Tab-separated table of C-alpha atoms in Angstrom:
chain	number	residue	atom	x	y	z
A	7	MET	CA	0.000	0.000	0.000
A	8	LEU	CA	1.233	3.456	-0.937
A	9	VAL	CA	0.480	6.517	1.213
A	10	HIS	CA	0.880	10.147	0.170
A	11	LEU	CA	-0.248	13.289	1.977
A	12	TYR	CA	-0.906	16.661	0.367
A	13	PHE	CA	-0.128	19.701	2.470
A	14	PRO	CA	-1.297	23.294	1.799
A	15	GLY	CA	0.033	24.578	-1.528
A	16	GLU	CA	0.869	21.088	-2.819
A	17	GLN	CA	-0.943	19.422	-5.718
A	18	ASP	CA	1.608	17.404	-7.646
A	19	GLU	CA	0.424	14.089	-9.060
A	20	ASP	CA	3.995	13.377	-10.195
A	21	ASP	CA	4.957	12.788	-6.544
A	22	VAL	CA	2.529	9.857	-6.394
A	23	ASN	CA	3.592	8.496	-9.789
A	24	GLU	CA	7.218	8.668	-8.696
A	25	LEU	CA	6.443	6.782	-5.476
A	26	GLN	CA	4.793	4.048	-7.532
A	27	LEU	CA	7.860	3.840	-9.811
A	28	LEU	CA	10.129	3.663	-6.756
A	29	ALA	CA	8.038	0.840	-5.278
A	30	GLU	CA	8.082	-1.127	-8.542
A	31	SER	CA	11.842	-0.518	-8.925
A	32	ALA	CA	12.314	-2.052	-5.468
A	33	GLY	CA	10.367	-5.140	-6.568
A	34	ALA	CA	7.065	-4.367	-4.831
A	35	GLN	CA	3.623	-5.022	-6.294
A	36	VAL	CA	1.354	-2.037	-5.656
A	37	CYS	CA	-2.132	-3.089	-4.518
A	38	GLY	CA	-3.556	0.296	-3.506
A	39	ILE	CA	-2.880	3.992	-2.927
A	40	LEU	CA	-4.168	6.086	-0.019
A	41	LEU	CA	-4.209	9.870	-0.549
A	42	ALA	CA	-5.060	12.421	2.122
A	43	ARG	CA	-4.879	16.133	2.916
A	44	ARG	CA	-3.629	17.677	6.127
A	45	GLN	CA	-2.666	21.120	7.333
A	46	ARG	CA	0.378	19.673	9.090
A	47	PRO	CA	1.777	16.212	9.916
A	48	ASP	CA	0.380	14.458	12.978
A	49	ALA	CA	3.049	14.159	15.671
A	50	ALA	CA	2.097	10.593	16.596
A	51	THR	CA	1.271	8.897	13.274
A	52	PHE	CA	2.038	11.554	10.603
A	53	ILE	CA	-1.208	10.775	8.741
A	54	GLY	CA	-3.581	11.164	11.728
A	55	LYS	CA	-5.499	8.611	13.760
A	56	GLY	CA	-8.549	8.533	11.445
A	57	LYS	CA	-6.475	7.960	8.320
A	58	ALA	CA	-4.427	5.348	10.177
A	59	GLU	CA	-7.626	3.378	10.876
A	60	GLU	CA	-8.666	3.792	7.233
A	61	LEU	CA	-5.251	2.548	6.186
A	62	ARG	CA	-5.567	-0.473	8.497
A	63	ALA	CA	-8.834	-1.444	6.809
A	64	ALA	CA	-7.341	-0.964	3.328
A	65	VAL	CA	-4.329	-3.099	4.245
A	66	ALA	CA	-6.641	-5.862	5.501
A	67	ASP	CA	-8.882	-5.687	2.389
A	68	ASN	CA	-5.917	-5.840	-0.011
A	69	GLN	CA	-3.914	-8.302	2.135
A	70	ALA	CA	-0.960	-5.918	1.905
A	71	GLU	CA	2.301	-6.907	3.584
A	72	LEU	CA	4.041	-3.506	3.464
A	73	VAL	CA	3.036	0.161	3.679
A	74	LEU	CA	5.235	2.694	1.867
A	75	VAL	CA	4.834	6.313	3.011
A	76	ASN	CA	6.053	8.972	0.563
A	77	HIS	CA	7.487	11.141	3.342
A	78	ALA	CA	10.220	11.009	5.961
A	79	LEU	CA	8.850	9.494	9.190
A	80	THR	CA	10.294	9.676	12.678
A	81	PRO	CA	11.023	6.351	14.433
A	82	GLY	CA	8.073	6.964	16.757
A	83	GLN	CA	5.678	7.588	13.865
A	84	GLU	CA	6.819	4.399	12.120
A	85	ARG	CA	6.342	2.386	15.326
A	86	ASN	CA	2.893	3.852	16.066
A	87	LEU	CA	1.671	3.199	12.525
A	88	GLU	CA	2.901	-0.381	12.661
A	89	LYS	CA	1.000	-0.975	15.916
A	90	ILE	CA	-2.239	0.371	14.421
A	91	ILE	CA	-1.952	-1.188	10.950
A	92	GLY	CA	-0.410	-4.508	11.937
A	93	CYS	CA	2.222	-4.671	9.178
A	94	ARG	CA	5.610	-3.185	8.315
A	95	VAL	CA	5.836	0.530	7.514
A	96	LEU	CA	8.681	2.029	5.485
A	97	ASP	CA	9.225	5.707	4.720
A	98	ARG	CA	10.618	7.239	1.521
A	99	THR	CA	14.225	7.214	2.725
A	100	GLY	CA	14.058	3.540	3.702
A	101	LEU	CA	12.565	2.670	0.302
A	102	ILE	CA	15.311	4.492	-1.633
A	103	LEU	CA	17.950	2.857	0.562
A	104	ASP	CA	16.512	-0.564	-0.269
A	105	ILE	CA	16.736	0.196	-4.012
A	106	PHE	CA	20.306	1.414	-3.590
A	107	ALA	CA	21.199	-1.794	-1.719
A	108	GLN	CA	19.910	-3.846	-4.670
A	109	ARG	CA	21.779	-1.772	-7.271
A	110	ALA	CA	25.199	-1.397	-5.599
A	111	ARG	CA	27.805	-3.481	-7.416
A	112	SER	CA	31.206	-1.934	-6.649
A	113	HIS	CA	33.016	-2.179	-3.308
A	114	GLU	CA	32.658	1.573	-2.806
A	115	GLY	CA	28.964	1.547	-3.664
A	116	LYS	CA	28.259	-1.234	-1.154
A	117	LEU	CA	30.148	0.667	1.562
A	118	GLN	CA	28.194	3.840	0.828
A	119	VAL	CA	24.846	2.041	0.915
A	120	GLU	CA	25.670	0.225	4.166
A	121	LEU	CA	26.752	3.490	5.793
A	122	ALA	CA	23.526	5.242	4.783
A	123	GLN	CA	21.453	2.257	5.961
A	124	LEU	CA	23.156	2.092	9.362
A	125	GLU	CA	22.817	5.836	9.940
A	126	HIS	CA	19.132	5.538	9.066
A	127	LEU	CA	18.733	2.462	11.300
A	128	SER	CA	20.585	3.971	14.268
A	129	THR	CA	17.522	6.062	15.174
A	130	ARG	CA	15.127	3.129	14.731
A	131	LEU	CA	16.440	0.551	17.173
A	132	ILE	CA	13.403	0.981	19.433
A	133	ARG	CA	11.019	-0.635	16.936
A	134	GLY	CA	9.087	-2.480	19.624
A	135	TRP	CA	11.925	-4.929	20.205
A	136	THR	CA	11.208	-5.462	23.916
A	137	HIS	CA	14.114	-7.883	24.290
A	138	LEU	CA	16.478	-5.011	23.601
A	139	GLU	CA	15.680	-3.463	26.981
A	140	ARG	CA	16.619	-6.552	29.027
A	141	GLN	CA	19.754	-6.371	31.111
A	142	LYS	CA	22.611	-8.722	30.376
A	143	GLY	CA	23.081	-11.433	32.979
A	144	GLY	CA	25.427	-14.278	33.756
A	145	ILE	CA	28.667	-14.824	35.604
A	146	GLY	CA	30.806	-11.713	35.552
A	147	LEU	CA	28.054	-9.673	33.919
A	148	ARG	CA	25.862	-8.858	36.923
A	149	GLY	CA	25.500	-5.365	38.307
A	150	PRO	CA	24.528	-2.179	36.466
A	151	GLY	CA	25.375	-3.909	33.185
A	152	GLU	CA	24.467	-2.709	29.697
A	153	THR	CA	21.064	-3.134	28.075
A	154	GLN	CA	20.895	-4.939	24.748
A	155	LEU	CA	19.660	-1.691	23.181
A	156	GLU	CA	22.778	0.143	24.395
A	157	THR	CA	24.944	-2.707	23.087
A	158	ASP	CA	23.314	-2.529	19.665
A	159	ARG	CA	23.772	1.233	19.558
A	160	ARG	CA	27.434	0.897	20.516
A	161	LEU	CA	28.014	-1.780	17.864
A	162	LEU	CA	26.294	0.431	15.301
A	163	ARG	CA	28.479	3.403	16.214
A	164	GLU	CA	31.606	1.256	15.900
A	165	ARG	CA	30.502	-0.097	12.516
A	166	ILE	CA	29.663	3.409	11.245
A	167	LYS	CA	33.061	4.644	12.410
A	168	LYS	CA	34.780	1.754	10.587
A	169	LEU	CA	32.785	2.395	7.394
A	170	ASN	CA	33.628	6.102	7.478
A	171	SER	CA	37.303	5.195	7.827
A	172	ARG	CA	37.178	2.799	4.870
A	173	LEU	CA	35.266	5.301	2.732
A	174	HIS	CA	37.863	7.944	3.610
A	175	LYS	CA	40.518	5.640	2.124
A	176	VAL	CA	38.359	5.073	-0.962
A	177	ARG	CA	37.930	8.849	-1.397
A	178	ASN	CA	41.707	9.273	-1.167
A	179	GLN	CA	42.185	6.561	-3.794
A	180	ARG	CA	39.636	8.254	-6.057
A	181	ARG	CA	41.397	11.589	-5.559
A	182	ILE	CA	44.762	10.003	-6.452
A	183	ARG	CA	43.258	8.487	-9.616
A	184	ARG	CA	41.725	11.843	-10.514
A	185	THR	CA	45.105	13.539	-9.997
A	186	SER	CA	46.754	10.923	-12.218
A	187	ARG	CA	44.179	11.587	-14.934
A	188	HIS	CA	44.863	15.316	-14.720
A	189	LYS	CA	48.596	14.732	-15.284
A	190	ILE	CA	47.632	13.891	-18.854
A	191	PRO	CA	45.353	16.761	-19.907
A	192	ILE	CA	42.169	14.833	-20.685
A	193	PRO	CA	39.064	16.712	-19.467
A	194	THR	CA	36.208	14.940	-17.681
A	195	VAL	CA	32.583	15.149	-18.866
A	196	SER	CA	29.924	13.903	-16.422
A	197	LEU	CA	26.449	12.799	-17.451
A	198	VAL	CA	23.901	14.097	-14.947
A	199	GLY	CA	20.129	14.153	-14.932
A	200	TYR	CA	16.949	12.967	-13.324
A	201	THR	CA	16.808	9.233	-12.770
A	202	ASN	CA	15.480	7.284	-15.776
A	203	ALA	CA	16.262	10.145	-18.185
A	204	GLY	CA	18.399	7.823	-20.326
A	205	LYS	CA	21.927	8.660	-19.141
A	206	SER	CA	23.218	5.076	-19.267
A	207	SER	CA	21.678	4.494	-22.702
A	208	LEU	CA	23.378	7.658	-23.944
A	209	PHE	CA	26.667	6.563	-22.321
A	210	ASN	CA	26.474	3.180	-24.054
A	211	ARG	CA	25.635	4.778	-27.405
A	212	LEU	CA	28.578	7.204	-27.184
A	213	THR	CA	31.227	4.800	-25.891
A	214	GLY	CA	30.078	1.411	-27.186
A	215	SER	CA	29.947	0.129	-23.589
A	216	GLU	CA	27.409	-2.231	-22.057
A	217	VAL	CA	26.557	-0.417	-18.826
A	218	TYR	CA	23.315	-1.745	-17.312
A	219	ALA	CA	20.405	0.366	-18.566
A	220	ALA	CA	16.731	-0.281	-17.796
A	221	ASP	CA	13.414	1.562	-17.674
A	222	GLN	CA	13.476	1.918	-13.901
A	223	LEU	CA	14.603	4.382	-11.253
A	224	PHE	CA	18.245	4.224	-10.081
A	225	ALA	CA	19.250	1.570	-12.638
A	226	THR	CA	22.790	2.977	-12.386
A	227	LEU	CA	24.359	3.510	-8.988
A	228	ASP	CA	28.110	3.069	-9.385
A	229	PRO	CA	29.950	5.575	-11.599
A	230	THR	CA	31.486	4.273	-14.824
A	231	MET	CA	34.178	6.040	-16.868
A	232	ARG	CA	35.262	5.556	-20.472
A	233	ARG	CA	37.503	7.475	-22.855
A	234	LEU	CA	35.646	9.176	-25.717
A	235	VAL	CA	37.368	10.542	-28.835
A	236	LEU	CA	35.608	13.616	-30.238
A	237	PRO	CA	35.825	15.018	-33.786
A	238	GLY	CA	39.224	16.641	-34.298
A	239	ASN	CA	41.140	14.010	-32.258
A	240	CYS	CA	40.127	15.588	-28.947
A	241	SER	CA	39.694	13.050	-26.125
A	242	VAL	CA	37.583	13.338	-22.968
A	243	ILE	CA	36.766	11.036	-20.060
A	244	LEU	CA	32.995	10.421	-20.023
A	245	ALA	CA	31.492	9.555	-16.616
A	246	ASP	CA	28.058	7.995	-16.071
A	247	THR	CA	26.776	8.855	-12.572
A	248	VAL	CA	23.848	8.102	-10.280
A	249	GLY	CA	20.552	9.728	-11.245
A	250	PHE	CA	18.938	12.408	-9.113
A	251	ILE	CA	15.407	12.480	-7.756
A	252	ARG	CA	13.099	14.950	-6.040
A	253	HIS	CA	13.473	15.114	-2.261
A	254	LEU	CA	16.734	13.146	-2.395
A	255	PRO	CA	17.458	12.391	1.286
A	256	HIS	CA	20.339	14.443	2.649
A	257	ASP	CA	21.906	11.336	4.218
A	258	LEU	CA	22.198	9.786	0.761
A	259	VAL	CA	23.874	12.904	-0.644
A	260	GLU	CA	26.383	12.738	2.214
A	261	ALA	CA	26.981	8.987	1.865
A	262	PHE	CA	27.531	9.249	-1.895
A	263	LYS	CA	29.688	12.349	-1.690
A	264	SER	CA	32.769	10.591	-3.089
A	265	THR	CA	30.728	9.364	-6.071
A	266	LEU	CA	29.211	12.796	-6.628
A	267	GLU	CA	32.674	14.343	-6.478
A	268	GLU	CA	33.079	13.136	-10.060
A	269	VAL	CA	30.286	15.591	-10.906
A	270	GLU	CA	31.700	18.430	-8.826
A	271	LYS	CA	35.227	18.036	-10.283
A	272	ALA	CA	34.077	17.638	-13.904
A	273	ASP	CA	35.052	20.167	-16.560
A	274	LEU	CA	31.654	19.931	-18.247
A	275	LEU	CA	28.226	18.505	-17.369
A	276	VAL	CA	25.942	16.932	-19.961
A	277	HIS	CA	22.516	17.411	-18.388
A	278	VAL	CA	20.300	14.648	-19.851
A	279	VAL	CA	16.566	15.440	-19.859
A	280	ASP	CA	13.664	13.102	-20.665
A	281	ALA	CA	12.004	15.414	-23.187
A	282	ALA	CA	9.010	13.070	-23.504
A	283	ASN	CA	8.145	13.464	-19.815
A	284	PRO	CA	5.586	16.272	-19.256
A	285	GLU	CA	7.307	17.067	-15.932
A	286	HIS	CA	10.768	17.480	-17.490
A	287	ARG	CA	11.071	21.171	-16.552
A	288	ASP	CA	10.445	20.355	-12.899
A	289	HIS	CA	12.957	17.499	-13.135
A	290	MET	CA	15.569	19.896	-14.533
A	291	GLN	CA	15.077	22.185	-11.552
A	292	ARG	CA	15.390	19.261	-9.123
A	293	VAL	CA	18.699	18.264	-10.730
A	294	ASN	CA	19.993	21.839	-10.502
A	295	ASP	CA	18.999	21.918	-6.822
A	296	VAL	CA	21.108	18.810	-6.110
A	297	LEU	CA	23.989	20.252	-8.159
A	298	ALA	CA	23.867	23.350	-5.961
A	299	GLU	CA	23.895	21.150	-2.861
A	300	ILE	CA	27.117	19.425	-3.977
A	301	HIS	CA	28.643	22.774	-5.104
A	302	ALA	CA	28.585	21.913	-8.814
A	303	GLU	CA	26.189	24.640	-9.952
A	304	SER	CA	28.999	26.658	-11.575
A	305	VAL	CA	30.219	23.802	-13.822
A	306	PRO	CA	29.305	24.544	-17.493
A	307	GLN	CA	26.369	22.537	-18.883
A	308	ILE	CA	25.164	21.281	-22.232
A	309	LEU	CA	21.466	20.367	-22.153
A	310	VAL	CA	20.566	17.150	-23.969
A	311	TYR	CA	16.860	16.575	-24.606
A	312	ASN	CA	16.635	12.787	-24.966
A	313	LYS	CA	13.866	10.454	-26.230
A	314	ILE	CA	12.778	12.562	-29.206
A	315	ASP	CA	11.796	9.266	-30.868
A	316	LEU	CA	8.827	9.141	-28.471
A	317	MET	CA	7.763	12.656	-29.530
A	318	ASP	CA	8.206	12.285	-33.305
A	319	GLN	CA	10.574	15.279	-33.387
A	320	PRO	CA	13.724	15.744	-35.488
A	321	ALA	CA	17.227	15.970	-34.058
A	322	ARG	CA	18.461	19.543	-33.825
A	323	MET	CA	20.635	21.873	-31.805
A	324	ALA	CA	20.404	25.446	-30.496
A	325	ARG	CA	22.954	28.111	-29.603
A	326	ASP	CA	22.956	30.860	-26.979
A	327	ILE	CA	23.329	34.585	-27.694
A	328	ASP	CA	27.128	34.175	-27.807
A	329	GLY	CA	26.886	31.533	-30.511
A	330	ASN	CA	27.813	28.595	-28.253
A	331	MET	CA	26.028	25.278	-28.806
A	332	THR	CA	24.191	24.715	-25.519
A	333	ARG	CA	21.179	22.484	-26.330
A	334	VAL	CA	20.866	19.294	-28.364
A	335	TRP	CA	17.767	17.214	-29.142
A	336	LEU	CA	18.506	13.530	-29.797
A	337	SER	CA	17.503	9.914	-29.176
A	338	ALA	CA	19.911	7.603	-27.385
A	339	ALA	CA	17.683	4.652	-28.345
A	340	THR	CA	17.877	5.201	-32.122
A	341	GLY	CA	21.157	7.131	-32.320
A	342	GLU	CA	19.547	10.090	-34.079
A	343	GLY	CA	21.337	13.355	-33.256
A	344	MET	CA	24.425	11.745	-31.704
A	345	ASP	CA	26.661	13.508	-34.246
A	346	LEU	CA	25.272	16.854	-33.050
A	347	LEU	CA	26.203	16.070	-29.454
A	348	LEU	CA	29.714	14.990	-30.430
A	349	HIS	CA	30.205	18.236	-32.361
A	350	ALA	CA	28.804	20.240	-29.430
A	351	LEU	CA	31.339	18.621	-27.093
A	352	ALA	CA	34.187	19.134	-29.569
A	353	GLU	CA	33.209	22.754	-30.103
A	354	HIS	CA	33.098	23.398	-26.356
A	355	TYR	CA	36.690	22.238	-25.953
A	356	ARG	CA	37.902	23.941	-29.135
A	357	ARG	CA	36.553	27.290	-27.955
A	358	HIS	CA	39.605	28.118	-25.833
A	359	ARG	CA	42.193	26.546	-28.131
A	360	ARG	CA	44.761	28.212	-30.301
A	361	VAL	CA	46.803	26.776	-33.134
A	362	TYR	CA	50.560	26.647	-32.514
A	363	ARG	CA	53.290	25.662	-34.979
A	364	LEU	CA	56.058	23.479	-33.582
A	365	SER	CA	59.443	22.854	-35.182
A	366	LEU	CA	60.803	19.586	-33.800
A	367	PRO	CA	64.349	18.372	-34.479
A	368	PRO	CA	65.024	14.756	-35.568
A	369	ALA	CA	65.989	13.798	-31.986
A	370	SER	CA	62.485	14.641	-30.686
A	371	GLY	CA	60.765	11.513	-31.996
A	372	ARG	CA	59.557	10.531	-28.499
A	373	LEU	CA	58.042	13.982	-27.959
A	374	ARG	CA	56.398	13.787	-31.394
A	375	ALA	CA	54.805	10.442	-30.448
A	376	LEU	CA	53.397	11.952	-27.212
A	377	ILE	CA	51.965	14.882	-29.176
A	378	PHE	CA	50.176	12.581	-31.613
A	379	GLU	CA	48.859	10.408	-28.768
A	380	HIS	CA	47.489	13.140	-26.489
A	381	LEU	CA	47.035	16.335	-28.522
A	382	GLU	CA	45.040	17.475	-31.552
A	383	VAL	CA	47.412	17.530	-34.530
A	384	LEU	CA	46.058	19.576	-37.437
A	385	HIS	CA	48.891	19.355	-39.935
A	386	GLU	CA	52.440	17.995	-40.237
A	387	VAL	CA	55.160	18.694	-42.799
A	388	PRO	CA	58.559	16.875	-42.766
A	389	GLN	CA	61.522	19.265	-42.814
A	390	GLN	CA	64.550	18.925	-45.059
A	391	HIS	CA	66.973	18.360	-42.163
A	392	GLY	CA	64.885	15.457	-40.865
A	393	GLY	CA	62.697	17.211	-38.311
A	394	TRP	CA	58.993	18.022	-38.409
A	395	SER	CA	56.828	21.139	-38.602
A	396	ILE	CA	53.586	20.399	-36.734
A	397	ASP	CA	50.439	22.514	-36.301
A	398	ILE	CA	48.617	21.586	-33.088
A	399	ALA	CA	45.559	22.938	-31.236
A	400	LEU	CA	46.204	23.705	-27.562
A	401	ASP	CA	44.226	25.173	-24.699
A	402	PRO	CA	46.154	26.750	-21.784
A	403	GLY	CA	46.072	23.508	-19.760
A	404	LYS	CA	47.473	21.341	-22.542
A	405	LEU	CA	50.073	23.969	-23.403
A	406	ALA	CA	51.253	23.865	-19.778
A	407	TRP	CA	51.352	20.034	-19.949
A	408	LEU	CA	53.379	20.100	-23.169
A	409	GLU	CA	55.906	22.497	-21.686
A	410	LYS	CA	56.557	20.027	-18.829
A	411	GLN	CA	57.358	17.083	-21.106
A	412	SER	CA	60.891	15.706	-21.266
A	413	GLY	CA	62.838	17.027	-24.242
A	414	PHE	CA	60.604	20.045	-24.827
A	415	ARG	CA	62.196	23.474	-25.308
A	416	SER	CA	60.388	26.803	-25.569
A	417	GLU	CA	62.080	27.623	-28.888
A	418	PHE	CA	60.165	24.747	-30.507
A	419	ILE	CA	56.997	26.916	-30.519
A	420	HIS	CA	56.576	29.822	-32.906
A	421	GLU	CA	54.396	32.141	-30.762
A	422	ASP	CA	53.753	34.573	-33.615
A	423	THR	CA	51.851	31.874	-35.532
A	424	ALA	CA	49.270	31.278	-32.780
A	425	ILE	CA	45.713	31.838	-34.012
A	426	VAL	CA	42.284	31.253	-32.443
A	427	LEU	CA	40.789	27.930	-33.502
A	428	ALA	CA	37.439	28.297	-35.265
A	429	PRO	CA	34.443	26.269	-34.002
A	430	THR	CA	33.659	22.976	-35.683
A	431	GLY	CA	31.630	23.392	-38.853
A	432	SER	CA	32.003	27.177	-39.029
């Protein structure tokens, strides 16, 4: 049974539809929905005594085994509802945590889910477990002792402390890997968006990967990264991240901070929007709210309106007043419009590049190989004495990287030949 309350000023059917999708994503079979209106939550049961009795009758009629409440409940409210209804009650946070526990595949993801679950459980140890209040007994254990409830709380605190320590090591490892990636100037592009907007399908279409993608909420939990070569021999690291959702519990944002750091530290965000969803504008705002919460609101964005195949619309792109390509309409399912997105990404990174001419002597073959592997080479002409004249496109970061390479000398670059690189297709 699903339960949703409307408070003054609220009338959003999408909240209920989303709860139903969450329940089905967790593997539940929805047998009924109870809707109600209140001025404010009831302190004892959240939904009020009358609605609790109505819910008890509905649970009995439908033979429901679980009640899912689309709000955050206090431990006392959960316990009181369970006593009245006679079956398990789970709030929105507990439901999302259960989905996350099913989806976690990596070691880091499992640690993050367990930490969030334990922090959520730590306030709910009084769930009518009367045995938890009994004193320990036995030889050597008599006296003031420690109640089982206190023991459980202490064990929980110790486990949470251990998980935080292990996640701290994982964050350090992720930071070291990120630093290693930055040594070679390959920018990172993160796919963000509302859950079930088609990020993983787009990731698979762009990179040829086989990341799990399904028509369900939170199909992707662990971040995946692949190298993507753009038009003009420009490479980026593309990252597929966890989807966002309205009213994302703060504990989950905190637990998945190391995963979301890939979003915060990205050079560019590709904000994927389900254009076929009538609530897509609201979803965009929810995503931007979470981005602000993780301090990623200032990262540049390209908006991708996905699923145009469901709307019978053509692929197209749009530019802002400065002429920058900022919006692309495409279909990750059919592949229509993917070339527009690739050109939009290439154009974004070409915007700050300049063309430099390098004169390399014959002894700089190793440096030449590095240039061809990591930089955008536009033109090369062999010189009579055995060296090479190479035109390359560089942004300030890659120029700084090139200058640090072994065997490089400043006289190799002819500064007076540097010109601004024109956007792709112009």
